[in-house]
PDB file of C-alpha atoms in Angstrom:
ATOM      1  CA  MET A   1     116.949  99.335  79.445  1.00  0.00           C
ATOM      2  CA  THR A   2     117.081 100.235  75.744  1.00  0.00           C
ATOM      3  CA  VAL A   3     116.194 103.760  74.674  1.00  0.00           C
ATOM      4  CA  THR A   4     115.803 104.492  70.973  1.00  0.00           C
ATOM      5  CA  ALA A   5     117.365 107.429  69.175  1.00  0.00           C
ATOM      6  CA  HIS A   6     114.783 110.125  69.709  1.00  0.00           C
ATOM      7  CA  GLY A   7     115.499 113.096  67.450  1.00  0.00           C
ATOM      8  CA  ALA A   8     113.287 116.058  68.271  1.00  0.00           C
ATOM      9  CA  GLU A   9     110.370 114.365  70.034  1.00  0.00           C
ATOM     10  CA  LEU A  10     111.900 114.160  73.537  1.00  0.00           C
ATOM     11  CA  PRO A  11     112.198 117.964  73.932  1.00  0.00           C
ATOM     12  CA  ARG A  12     108.601 118.232  72.676  1.00  0.00           C
ATOM     13  CA  ILE A  13     107.493 115.756  75.334  1.00  0.00           C
ATOM     14  CA  HIS A  14     109.424 117.683  77.985  1.00  0.00           C
ATOM     15  CA  ARG A  15     107.753 120.936  76.941  1.00  0.00           C
ATOM     16  CA  PHE A  16     104.347 119.270  77.069  1.00  0.00           C
ATOM     17  CA  LEU A  17     104.981 117.905  80.579  1.00  0.00           C
ATOM     18  CA  SER A  18     106.249 121.258  81.845  1.00  0.00           C
ATOM     19  CA  ALA A  19     103.227 123.049  80.423  1.00  0.00           C
ATOM     20  CA  PHE A  20     100.832 120.479  81.869  1.00  0.00           C
ATOM     21  CA  HIS A  21     102.250 120.740  85.385  1.00  0.00           C
ATOM     22  CA  ARG A  22     102.203 124.530  85.239  1.00  0.00           C
ATOM     23  CA  ARG A  23      98.684 124.819  83.812  1.00  0.00           C
ATOM     24  CA  GLN A  24      97.232 122.256  86.213  1.00  0.00           C
ATOM     25  CA  ALA A  25      98.606 124.013  89.296  1.00  0.00           C
ATOM     26  CA  ALA A  26      96.578 126.395  91.423  1.00  0.00           C
ATOM     27  CA  ARG A  27      99.788 128.217  92.385  1.00  0.00           C
ATOM     28  CA  THR A  28     103.354 128.219  91.041  1.00  0.00           C
ATOM     29  CA  VAL A  29     106.694 129.478  92.321  1.00  0.00           C
ATOM     30  CA  ASP A  30     109.423 129.966  89.721  1.00  0.00           C
ATOM     31  CA  PHE A  31     113.152 129.570  90.271  1.00  0.00           C
ATOM     32  CA  PRO A  32     116.124 129.316  87.877  1.00  0.00           C
ATOM     33  CA  GLY A  33     115.775 126.010  86.032  1.00  0.00           C
ATOM     34  CA  GLY A  34     112.244 125.143  87.035  1.00  0.00           C
ATOM     35  CA  PHE A  35     109.229 125.856  89.218  1.00  0.00           C
ATOM     36  CA  ALA A  36     107.184 124.488  92.097  1.00  0.00           C
ATOM     37  CA  VAL A  37     103.477 123.695  91.786  1.00  0.00           C
ATOM     38  CA  PHE A  38     100.895 123.662  94.552  1.00  0.00           C
ATOM     39  CA  ASP A  39      97.201 122.990  94.939  1.00  0.00           C
ATOM     40  CA  GLU A  40      95.850 123.412  98.443  1.00  0.00           C
ATOM     41  CA  ALA A  41      92.647 121.614  97.398  1.00  0.00           C
ATOM     42  CA  TYR A  42      94.646 118.351  97.255  1.00  0.00           C
ATOM     43  CA  PRO A  43      97.343 118.719  99.931  1.00  0.00           C
ATOM     44  CA  LEU A  44      98.102 114.988 100.156  1.00  0.00           C
ATOM     45  CA  SER A  45      98.604 114.509  96.408  1.00  0.00           C
ATOM     46  CA  ARG A  46     102.285 114.568  95.528  1.00  0.00           C
ATOM     47  CA  GLY A  47     101.304 114.832  91.889  1.00  0.00           C
ATOM     48  CA  ASN A  48      99.813 118.263  92.610  1.00  0.00           C
ATOM     49  CA  ASN A  49     102.399 119.599  95.063  1.00  0.00           C
ATOM     50  CA  HIS A  50     106.050 119.286  94.030  1.00  0.00           C
ATOM     51  CA  VAL A  51     109.081 120.846  92.405  1.00  0.00           C
ATOM     52  CA  LEU A  52     109.735 120.372  88.692  1.00  0.00           C
ATOM     53  CA  VAL A  53     113.185 120.961  87.198  1.00  0.00           C
ATOM     54  CA  ASP A  54     112.890 121.366  83.432  1.00  0.00           C
ATOM     55  CA  GLY A  55     116.132 123.228  82.706  1.00  0.00           C
ATOM     56  CA  GLU A  56     119.620 123.701  84.120  1.00  0.00           C
ATOM     57  CA  ALA A  57     119.791 123.555  87.900  1.00  0.00           C
ATOM     58  CA  ASP A  58     122.479 123.596  90.567  1.00  0.00           C
ATOM     59  CA  PRO A  59     122.582 119.951  91.756  1.00  0.00           C
ATOM     60  CA  GLY A  60     124.196 120.825  95.064  1.00  0.00           C
ATOM     61  CA  ALA A  61     121.582 123.456  95.853  1.00  0.00           C
ATOM     62  CA  LEU A  62     118.553 121.396  94.835  1.00  0.00           C
ATOM     63  CA  PRO A  63     117.972 119.521  98.134  1.00  0.00           C
ATOM     64  CA  ALA A  64     117.789 122.734 100.169  1.00  0.00           C
ATOM     65  CA  LEU A  65     115.643 124.392  97.517  1.00  0.00           C
ATOM     66  CA  VAL A  66     113.122 121.534  97.518  1.00  0.00           C
ATOM     67  CA  ASP A  67     113.076 121.514 101.320  1.00  0.00           C
ATOM     68  CA  GLU A  68     112.421 125.249 101.388  1.00  0.00           C
ATOM     69  CA  LEU A  69     109.666 125.251  98.769  1.00  0.00           C
ATOM     70  CA  THR A  70     107.827 122.194 100.109  1.00  0.00           C
ATOM     71  CA  GLY A  71     108.564 122.676 103.806  1.00  0.00           C
ATOM     72  CA  HIS A  72     104.878 123.173 104.621  1.00  0.00           C
ATOM     73  CA  LEU A  73     104.012 119.711 103.274  1.00  0.00           C
ATOM     74  CA  PRO A  74     104.335 116.314 105.014  1.00  0.00           C
ATOM     75  CA  TYR A  75     106.472 115.102 102.089  1.00  0.00           C
ATOM     76  CA  HIS A  76     108.989 116.475  99.616  1.00  0.00           C
ATOM     77  CA  ARG A  77     109.037 115.610  95.904  1.00  0.00           C
ATOM     78  CA  ALA A  78     111.003 116.846  92.896  1.00  0.00           C
ATOM     79  CA  TYR A  79     110.779 115.786  89.265  1.00  0.00           C
ATOM     80  CA  VAL A  80     113.778 116.299  86.979  1.00  0.00           C
ATOM     81  CA  LEU A  81     113.037 115.958  83.270  1.00  0.00           C
ATOM     82  CA  ARG A  82     116.455 116.088  81.644  1.00  0.00           C
ATOM     83  CA  GLU A  83     118.487 112.932  82.140  1.00  0.00           C
ATOM     84  CA  GLU A  84     121.887 114.619  82.385  1.00  0.00           C
ATOM     85  CA  VAL A  85     120.570 117.023  85.048  1.00  0.00           C
ATOM     86  CA  ALA A  86     118.979 114.152  86.982  1.00  0.00           C
ATOM     87  CA  ALA A  87     122.258 112.206  86.900  1.00  0.00           C
ATOM     88  CA  ALA A  88     124.092 115.168  88.428  1.00  0.00           C
ATOM     89  CA  CYS A  89     121.416 115.537  91.117  1.00  0.00           C
ATOM     90  CA  ARG A  90     121.387 111.920  92.289  1.00  0.00           C
ATOM     91  CA  GLU A  91     124.298 112.082  94.718  1.00  0.00           C
ATOM     92  CA  PRO A  92     123.402 115.342  96.495  1.00  0.00           C
ATOM     93  CA  MET A  93     119.753 114.311  96.706  1.00  0.00           C
ATOM     94  CA  ALA A  94     120.710 110.899  98.112  1.00  0.00           C
ATOM     95  CA  ARG A  95     122.899 112.557 100.755  1.00  0.00           C
ATOM     96  CA  ALA A  96     119.850 114.615 101.765  1.00  0.00           C
ATOM     97  CA  GLY A  97     117.778 111.453 102.216  1.00  0.00           C
ATOM     98  CA  TYR A  98     115.850 111.470  98.937  1.00  0.00           C
ATOM     99  CA  ARG A  99     114.835 108.258  97.194  1.00  0.00           C
ATOM    100  CA  HIS A 100     115.310 108.165  93.414  1.00  0.00           C
ATOM    101  CA  SER A 101     113.039 106.512  90.865  1.00  0.00           C
ATOM    102  CA  VAL A 102     112.760 106.670  87.093  1.00  0.00           C
ATOM    103  CA  SER A 103     109.807 106.648  84.703  1.00  0.00           C
ATOM    104  CA  LEU A 104     110.258 105.709  81.073  1.00  0.00           C
ATOM    105  CA  LEU A 105     108.846 108.091  78.493  1.00  0.00           C
ATOM    106  CA  MET A 106     107.469 105.828  75.777  1.00  0.00           C
ATOM    107  CA  ARG A 107     106.336 107.139  72.397  1.00  0.00           C
ATOM    108  CA  HIS A 108     103.851 105.327  70.204  1.00  0.00           C
ATOM    109  CA  THR A 109     105.538 104.444  66.916  1.00  0.00           C
ATOM    110  CA  GLY A 110     103.255 101.644  65.744  1.00  0.00           C
ATOM    111  CA  PRO A 111     100.234 101.884  63.466  1.00  0.00           C
ATOM    112  CA  VAL A 112      97.272 103.896  64.747  1.00  0.00           C
ATOM    113  CA  PRO A 113      94.564 101.440  65.826  1.00  0.00           C
ATOM    114  CA  ALA A 114      90.918 101.637  64.946  1.00  0.00           C
ATOM    115  CA  ARG A 115      88.816 103.137  67.694  1.00  0.00           C
ATOM    116  CA  GLY A 116      88.845 100.594  70.508  1.00  0.00           C
ATOM    117  CA  GLY A 117      85.303 100.951  71.799  1.00  0.00           C
ATOM    118  CA  ALA A 118      85.924 102.937  74.991  1.00  0.00           C
ATOM    119  CA  ARG A 119      83.739 105.969  75.696  1.00  0.00           C
ATOM    120  CA  GLU A 120      84.425 109.526  76.716  1.00  0.00           C
ATOM    121  CA  VAL A 121      82.961 110.036  80.196  1.00  0.00           C
ATOM    122  CA  ASP A 122      82.574 112.698  82.849  1.00  0.00           C
ATOM    123  CA  PRO A 123      85.014 112.348  85.792  1.00  0.00           C
ATOM    124  CA  ASP A 124      82.046 111.656  88.070  1.00  0.00           C
ATOM    125  CA  ALA A 125      81.604 108.311  86.299  1.00  0.00           C
ATOM    126  CA  LEU A 126      85.105 107.321  87.434  1.00  0.00           C
ATOM    127  CA  ARG A 127      84.887 108.377  91.079  1.00  0.00           C
ATOM    128  CA  GLY A 128      83.647 105.032  92.432  1.00  0.00           C
ATOM    129  CA  PRO A 129      85.947 102.757  90.392  1.00  0.00           C
ATOM    130  CA  VAL A 130      88.997 104.961  90.974  1.00  0.00           C
ATOM    131  CA  THR A 131      88.325 105.048  94.731  1.00  0.00           C
ATOM    132  CA  ALA A 132      88.074 101.245  94.809  1.00  0.00           C
ATOM    133  CA  SER A 133      91.256 100.970  92.772  1.00  0.00           C
ATOM    134  CA  TRP A 134      93.220 103.162  95.179  1.00  0.00           C
ATOM    135  CA  HIS A 135      91.976 101.149  98.154  1.00  0.00           C
ATOM    136  CA  ARG A 136      93.267  98.043  96.362  1.00  0.00           C
ATOM    137  CA  LEU A 137      96.624  99.565  95.376  1.00  0.00           C
ATOM    138  CA  ALA A 138      97.225 101.397  98.684  1.00  0.00           C
ATOM    139  CA  PRO A 139      95.229  99.512 101.336  1.00  0.00           C
ATOM    140  CA  HIS A 140      96.839 101.390 104.230  1.00  0.00           C
ATOM    141  CA  ALA A 141      96.279 104.884 102.823  1.00  0.00           C
ATOM    142  CA  ALA A 142      94.181 107.171 104.995  1.00  0.00           C
ATOM    143  CA  ALA A 143      90.741 108.176 103.753  1.00  0.00           C
ATOM    144  CA  ALA A 144      91.851 111.801 103.273  1.00  0.00           C
ATOM    145  CA  HIS A 145      94.785 110.672 101.137  1.00  0.00           C
ATOM    146  CA  VAL A 146      92.569 108.529  98.909  1.00  0.00           C
ATOM    147  CA  ARG A 147      90.113 111.406  98.623  1.00  0.00           C
ATOM    148  CA  ASP A 148      92.840 113.701  97.258  1.00  0.00           C
ATOM    149  CA  LEU A 149      94.089 111.042  94.826  1.00  0.00           C
ATOM    150  CA  VAL A 150      90.565 110.578  93.478  1.00  0.00           C
ATOM    151  CA  GLU A 151      89.332 114.159  93.395  1.00  0.00           C
ATOM    152  CA  ARG A 152      92.517 115.610  91.873  1.00  0.00           C
ATOM    153  CA  ARG A 153      91.302 114.423  88.473  1.00  0.00           C
ATOM    154  CA  ALA A 154      89.180 117.579  88.356  1.00  0.00           C
ATOM    155  CA  ALA A 155      92.351 119.716  88.361  1.00  0.00           C
ATOM    156  CA  ARG A 156      93.636 117.870  85.311  1.00  0.00           C
ATOM    157  CA  ARG A 157      91.038 119.621  83.171  1.00  0.00           C
ATOM    158  CA  ARG A 158      93.309 122.675  83.368  1.00  0.00           C
ATOM    159  CA  GLY A 159      96.439 120.815  82.350  1.00  0.00           C
ATOM    160  CA  ALA A 160      96.068 120.655  78.566  1.00  0.00           C
ATOM    161  CA  ARG A 161      94.118 122.356  75.821  1.00  0.00           C
ATOM    162  CA  ASP A 162      91.863 119.303  75.440  1.00  0.00           C
ATOM    163  CA  VAL A 163      91.447 116.825  78.317  1.00  0.00           C
ATOM    164  CA  ARG A 164      89.293 113.729  77.957  1.00  0.00           C
ATOM    165  CA  PHE A 165      88.461 110.885  80.313  1.00  0.00           C
ATOM    166  CA  LEU A 166      87.908 107.466  78.754  1.00  0.00           C
ATOM    167  CA  ALA A 167      86.255 104.326  80.110  1.00  0.00           C
ATOM    168  CA  SER A 168      85.594 100.796  78.916  1.00  0.00           C
ATOM    169  CA  TYR A 169      82.442  99.171  80.253  1.00  0.00           C
ATOM    170  CA  ALA A 170      81.740  95.558  81.170  1.00  0.00           C
ATOM    171  CA  PRO A 171      78.558  93.896  79.840  1.00  0.00           C
ATOM    172  CA  ASP A 172      76.849  94.521  83.200  1.00  0.00           C
ATOM    173  CA  GLY A 173      77.448  98.270  82.849  1.00  0.00           C
ATOM    174  CA  ALA A 174      80.321  98.538  85.337  1.00  0.00           C
ATOM    175  CA  VAL A 175      83.330 100.691  84.515  1.00  0.00           C
ATOM    176  CA  ALA A 176      86.046  98.112  83.867  1.00  0.00           C
ATOM    177  CA  GLY A 177      88.987 100.195  82.634  1.00  0.00           C
ATOM    178  CA  TRP A 178      89.857 103.883  82.271  1.00  0.00           C
ATOM    179  CA  ALA A 179      92.521 106.427  81.371  1.00  0.00           C
ATOM    180  CA  ASP A 180      93.094 110.140  80.923  1.00  0.00           C
ATOM    181  CA  LEU A 181      93.935 111.624  77.521  1.00  0.00           C
ATOM    182  CA  TYR A 182      95.667 115.017  77.390  1.00  0.00           C
ATOM    183  CA  LEU A 183      95.796 116.660  73.958  1.00  0.00           C
ATOM    184  CA  ASP A 184      97.643 119.693  72.635  1.00  0.00           C
ATOM    185  CA  PRO A 185      96.807 119.681  68.912  1.00  0.00           C
ATOM    186  CA  ALA A 186      98.690 122.935  68.289  1.00  0.00           C
ATOM    187  CA  ALA A 187     101.897 121.317  69.558  1.00  0.00           C
ATOM    188  CA  GLY A 188     101.007 117.950  68.013  1.00  0.00           C
ATOM    189  CA  VAL A 189     101.528 116.118  71.327  1.00  0.00           C
ATOM    190  CA  ALA A 190      99.254 113.877  73.384  1.00  0.00           C
ATOM    191  CA  GLN A 191      99.771 112.016  76.663  1.00  0.00           C
ATOM    192  CA  ILE A 192      97.897 108.954  77.900  1.00  0.00           C
ATOM    193  CA  GLU A 193      97.920 108.777  81.692  1.00  0.00           C
ATOM    194  CA  ASP A 194      96.530 106.614  84.516  1.00  0.00           C
ATOM    195  CA  LEU A 195      95.591 103.601  82.386  1.00  0.00           C
ATOM    196  CA  VAL A 196      93.982 101.263  84.935  1.00  0.00           C
ATOM    197  CA  THR A 197      91.864  98.107  84.820  1.00  0.00           C
ATOM    198  CA  ASP A 198      89.422  97.377  87.637  1.00  0.00           C
ATOM    199  CA  GLY A 199      90.550  94.398  89.679  1.00  0.00           C
ATOM    200  CA  ASP A 200      87.412  92.391  88.893  1.00  0.00           C
ATOM    201  CA  HIS A 201      87.869  92.787  85.140  1.00  0.00           C
ATOM    202  CA  LEU A 202      91.511  91.949  84.556  1.00  0.00           C
ATOM    203  CA  GLY A 203      92.404  89.999  81.429  1.00  0.00           C
ATOM    204  CA  GLN A 204      89.206  90.922  79.574  1.00  0.00           C
ATOM    205  CA  GLY A 205      90.676  93.379  77.060  1.00  0.00           C
ATOM    206  CA  HIS A 206      89.514  96.610  78.704  1.00  0.00           C
ATOM    207  CA  ALA A 207      92.973  98.207  78.944  1.00  0.00           C
ATOM    208  CA  GLY A 208      93.510  97.521  75.254  1.00  0.00           C
ATOM    209  CA  ALA A 209      90.139  99.032  74.384  1.00  0.00           C
ATOM    210  CA  VAL A 210      90.929 102.210  76.317  1.00  0.00           C
ATOM    211  CA  LEU A 211      94.468 102.497  74.935  1.00  0.00           C
ATOM    212  CA  ASP A 212      93.345 101.938  71.328  1.00  0.00           C
ATOM    213  CA  THR A 213      90.623 104.550  71.721  1.00  0.00           C
ATOM    214  CA  ALA A 214      93.079 107.058  73.189  1.00  0.00           C
ATOM    215  CA  LEU A 215      95.574 106.525  70.375  1.00  0.00           C
ATOM    216  CA  HIS A 216      92.848 106.816  67.745  1.00  0.00           C
ATOM    217  CA  LEU A 217      91.500 110.057  69.230  1.00  0.00           C
ATOM    218  CA  ALA A 218      94.982 111.531  69.593  1.00  0.00           C
ATOM    219  CA  ALA A 219      95.869 110.793  65.965  1.00  0.00           C
ATOM    220  CA  ALA A 220      92.523 112.191  64.806  1.00  0.00           C
ATOM    221  CA  ALA A 221      93.316 115.411  66.727  1.00  0.00           C
ATOM    222  CA  GLY A 222      96.579 115.776  64.805  1.00  0.00           C
ATOM    223  CA  CYS A 223      98.899 114.664  67.597  1.00  0.00           C
ATOM    224  CA  ALA A 224     101.781 112.860  65.895  1.00  0.00           C
ATOM    225  CA  VAL A 225     103.713 112.547  69.173  1.00  0.00           C
ATOM    226  CA  ARG A 226     101.704 110.232  71.427  1.00  0.00           C
ATOM    227  CA  PHE A 227     103.341 109.109  74.668  1.00  0.00           C
ATOM    228  CA  LEU A 228     102.866 107.640  78.115  1.00  0.00           C
ATOM    229  CA  THR A 229     105.034 106.928  81.151  1.00  0.00           C
ATOM    230  CA  ALA A 230     105.944 103.494  82.461  1.00  0.00           C
ATOM    231  CA  ASP A 231     107.878 101.909  85.308  1.00  0.00           C
ATOM    232  CA  PRO A 232     111.024 100.411  83.740  1.00  0.00           C
ATOM    233  CA  ASP A 233     110.912  97.453  86.145  1.00  0.00           C
ATOM    234  CA  ASP A 234     107.222  96.564  85.893  1.00  0.00           C
ATOM    235  CA  TRP A 235     105.454  94.331  83.379  1.00  0.00           C
ATOM    236  CA  PRO A 236     103.204  96.951  81.704  1.00  0.00           C
ATOM    237  CA  ARG A 237     106.168  98.432  79.837  1.00  0.00           C
ATOM    238  CA  HIS A 238     106.452  95.164  77.895  1.00  0.00           C
ATOM    239  CA  TRP A 239     102.725  95.225  77.114  1.00  0.00           C
ATOM    240  CA  TYR A 240     103.089  98.813  75.900  1.00  0.00           C
ATOM    241  CA  ALA A 241     105.948  97.684  73.663  1.00  0.00           C
ATOM    242  CA  ARG A 242     103.670  95.096  72.084  1.00  0.00           C
ATOM    243  CA  LYS A 243     101.155  97.894  71.519  1.00  0.00           C
ATOM    244  CA  GLY A 244     103.703  99.895  69.525  1.00  0.00           C
ATOM    245  CA  PHE A 245     105.435 102.045  72.165  1.00  0.00           C
ATOM    246  CA  GLU A 246     109.210 102.569  72.340  1.00  0.00           C
ATOM    247  CA  PRO A 247     111.266 104.296  75.071  1.00  0.00           C
ATOM    248  CA  VAL A 248     112.612 107.668  73.971  1.00  0.00           C
ATOM    249  CA  GLY A 249     113.928 108.859  77.329  1.00  0.00           C
ATOM    250  CA  SER A 250     113.179 108.978  81.015  1.00  0.00           C
ATOM    251  CA  ALA A 251     112.223 111.351  83.805  1.00  0.00           C
ATOM    252  CA  SER A 252     113.466 111.183  87.387  1.00  0.00           C
ATOM    253  CA  CYS A 253     111.593 111.577  90.647  1.00  0.00           C
ATOM    254  CA  PHE A 254     113.157 112.315  94.036  1.00  0.00           C
ATOM    255  CA  ASP A 255     111.020 111.654  97.135  1.00  0.00           C
ATOM    256  CA  ARG A 256     111.473 112.078 100.854  1.00  0.00           C
ATOM    257  CA  ASP A 257     108.873 111.693 103.578  1.00  0.00           C
TER     258      ASP A 257
END
């Protein structure tokens, strides 16, 4: 895994992510080095109920802290943004039974594309396609779990100063691809999240249309730092690279059921 020299943009991305998680939450609990976020409206969504470490933390104390803060949930999750802190946490978290995974933080460094033809839509327009997508991606998930994963998009409106939902439509009018766009023009940072193509419309250019539109809108809003997250071991990261994205760092996730 190659990560480019990143200068000042990685701390800016970290600050954006911290602010998004905090703003999106219905309730937060602060502790030295980070905070926990909760939203009782979506109890089965790990993305809305977790611990986030965005500063210095005591690696040996983290497992017990996460257990304490998330003890009322059927799962335990912690994100650690800084790579050196995550490296120190891996062994004590593994001893406590936590699985470790990494997401690449990829910044767009290529030319800004012309608007790709996707539209801004209301989240209601995405409810059906997103539900179908989750049933495809997680066929054994309970109905209540899928409901939380779908409906949590409403909470994302709180996460950034300007939140937009984008969709690309097939000729028959069906939503074929979608993504979220989170903008903070004052900070000059934008995140593209949940870029998905409907299973019946793969290979038809819809992901590219949505991504190009998101990049165009972000640049037009004055966001010079445009980023997304990617699995380092999955094929989309290579497609993102062809679209002008380069890794500038990573974020760690620790999970235990």
